[in-house]
Amino acid sequence: MIDGQGNYFIDVRYEEAPSTSLDGIVGYIPPPVNSEANGYFTGLINIGIRNL
C-alpha cells in the first residue's frame, strides 16, 4: 500500500495465541484389602507447545 506521501507500507494484523498449555490429573490406586500388593500412582499429563 502507498500512503499520501508516496511511502510504501504493509498493514499486518494478527491475534496472538497462548504459547503453552499444561493439563493433567493424578490419582492413587490403593492396594486391595487382603493383599500384599502395593498401591500406586497413575495419571495423565498433556503438554501443548504452540507457536514454535
Tab-separated table of C-alpha atoms in Angstrom:
chain	number	residue	atom	x	y	z
A	1	MET	CA	0.000	0.000	0.000
A	2	ILE	CA	1.091	3.539	-0.592
A	3	ASP	CA	0.228	6.447	1.722
A	4	GLY	CA	-0.397	10.068	0.692
A	5	GLN	CA	3.345	10.898	0.698
A	6	GLY	CA	4.361	8.034	-1.591
A	7	ASN	CA	5.672	5.796	1.228
A	8	TYR	CA	5.101	2.064	0.986
A	9	PHE	CA	3.848	0.125	3.999
A	10	ILE	CA	2.298	-3.204	4.917
A	11	ASP	CA	-0.523	-3.490	7.449
A	12	VAL	CA	-0.369	-6.892	9.155
A	13	ARG	CA	-2.968	-7.794	11.766
A	14	TYR	CA	-2.729	-10.911	13.870
A	15	GLU	CA	-4.121	-12.451	17.004
A	16	GLU	CA	-1.595	-13.960	19.372
A	17	ALA	CA	-2.454	-17.421	20.678
A	18	PRO	CA	-1.301	-18.850	24.006
A	19	SER	CA	2.143	-20.363	23.626
A	20	THR	CA	1.994	-23.250	26.079
A	21	SER	CA	-0.679	-25.257	27.867
A	22	LEU	CA	-0.397	-27.907	30.558
A	23	ASP	CA	-3.243	-30.166	31.698
A	24	GLY	CA	-3.014	-33.128	33.980
A	25	ILE	CA	-4.617	-35.358	36.549
A	26	VAL	CA	-3.007	-37.672	39.102
A	27	GLY	CA	-4.665	-40.393	41.157
A	28	TYR	CA	-3.680	-43.017	43.730
A	29	ILE	CA	-4.815	-46.634	43.460
A	30	PRO	CA	-4.738	-48.202	46.940
A	31	PRO	CA	-3.783	-51.867	47.365
A	32	PRO	CA	-6.520	-54.491	47.739
A	33	VAL	CA	-7.577	-55.093	51.356
A	34	ASN	CA	-6.438	-58.737	51.572
A	35	SER	CA	-3.249	-58.494	49.511
A	36	GLU	CA	0.481	-57.964	49.899
A	37	ALA	CA	0.479	-55.761	46.788
A	38	ASN	CA	1.400	-52.083	46.951
A	39	GLY	CA	-0.698	-49.137	45.908
A	40	TYR	CA	0.446	-46.987	43.006
A	41	PHE	CA	0.033	-43.589	41.399
A	42	THR	CA	-1.466	-43.163	37.966
A	43	GLY	CA	-2.289	-40.197	35.796
A	44	LEU	CA	-2.176	-38.330	32.544
A	45	ILE	CA	-0.299	-35.182	31.554
A	46	ASN	CA	-0.930	-33.326	28.311
A	47	ILE	CA	1.571	-30.621	27.305
A	48	GLY	CA	0.817	-28.411	24.313
A	49	ILE	CA	3.658	-26.254	22.991
A	50	ARG	CA	2.432	-23.908	20.274
A	51	ASN	CA	3.937	-21.001	18.355
A	52	LEU	CA	7.169	-22.826	17.552
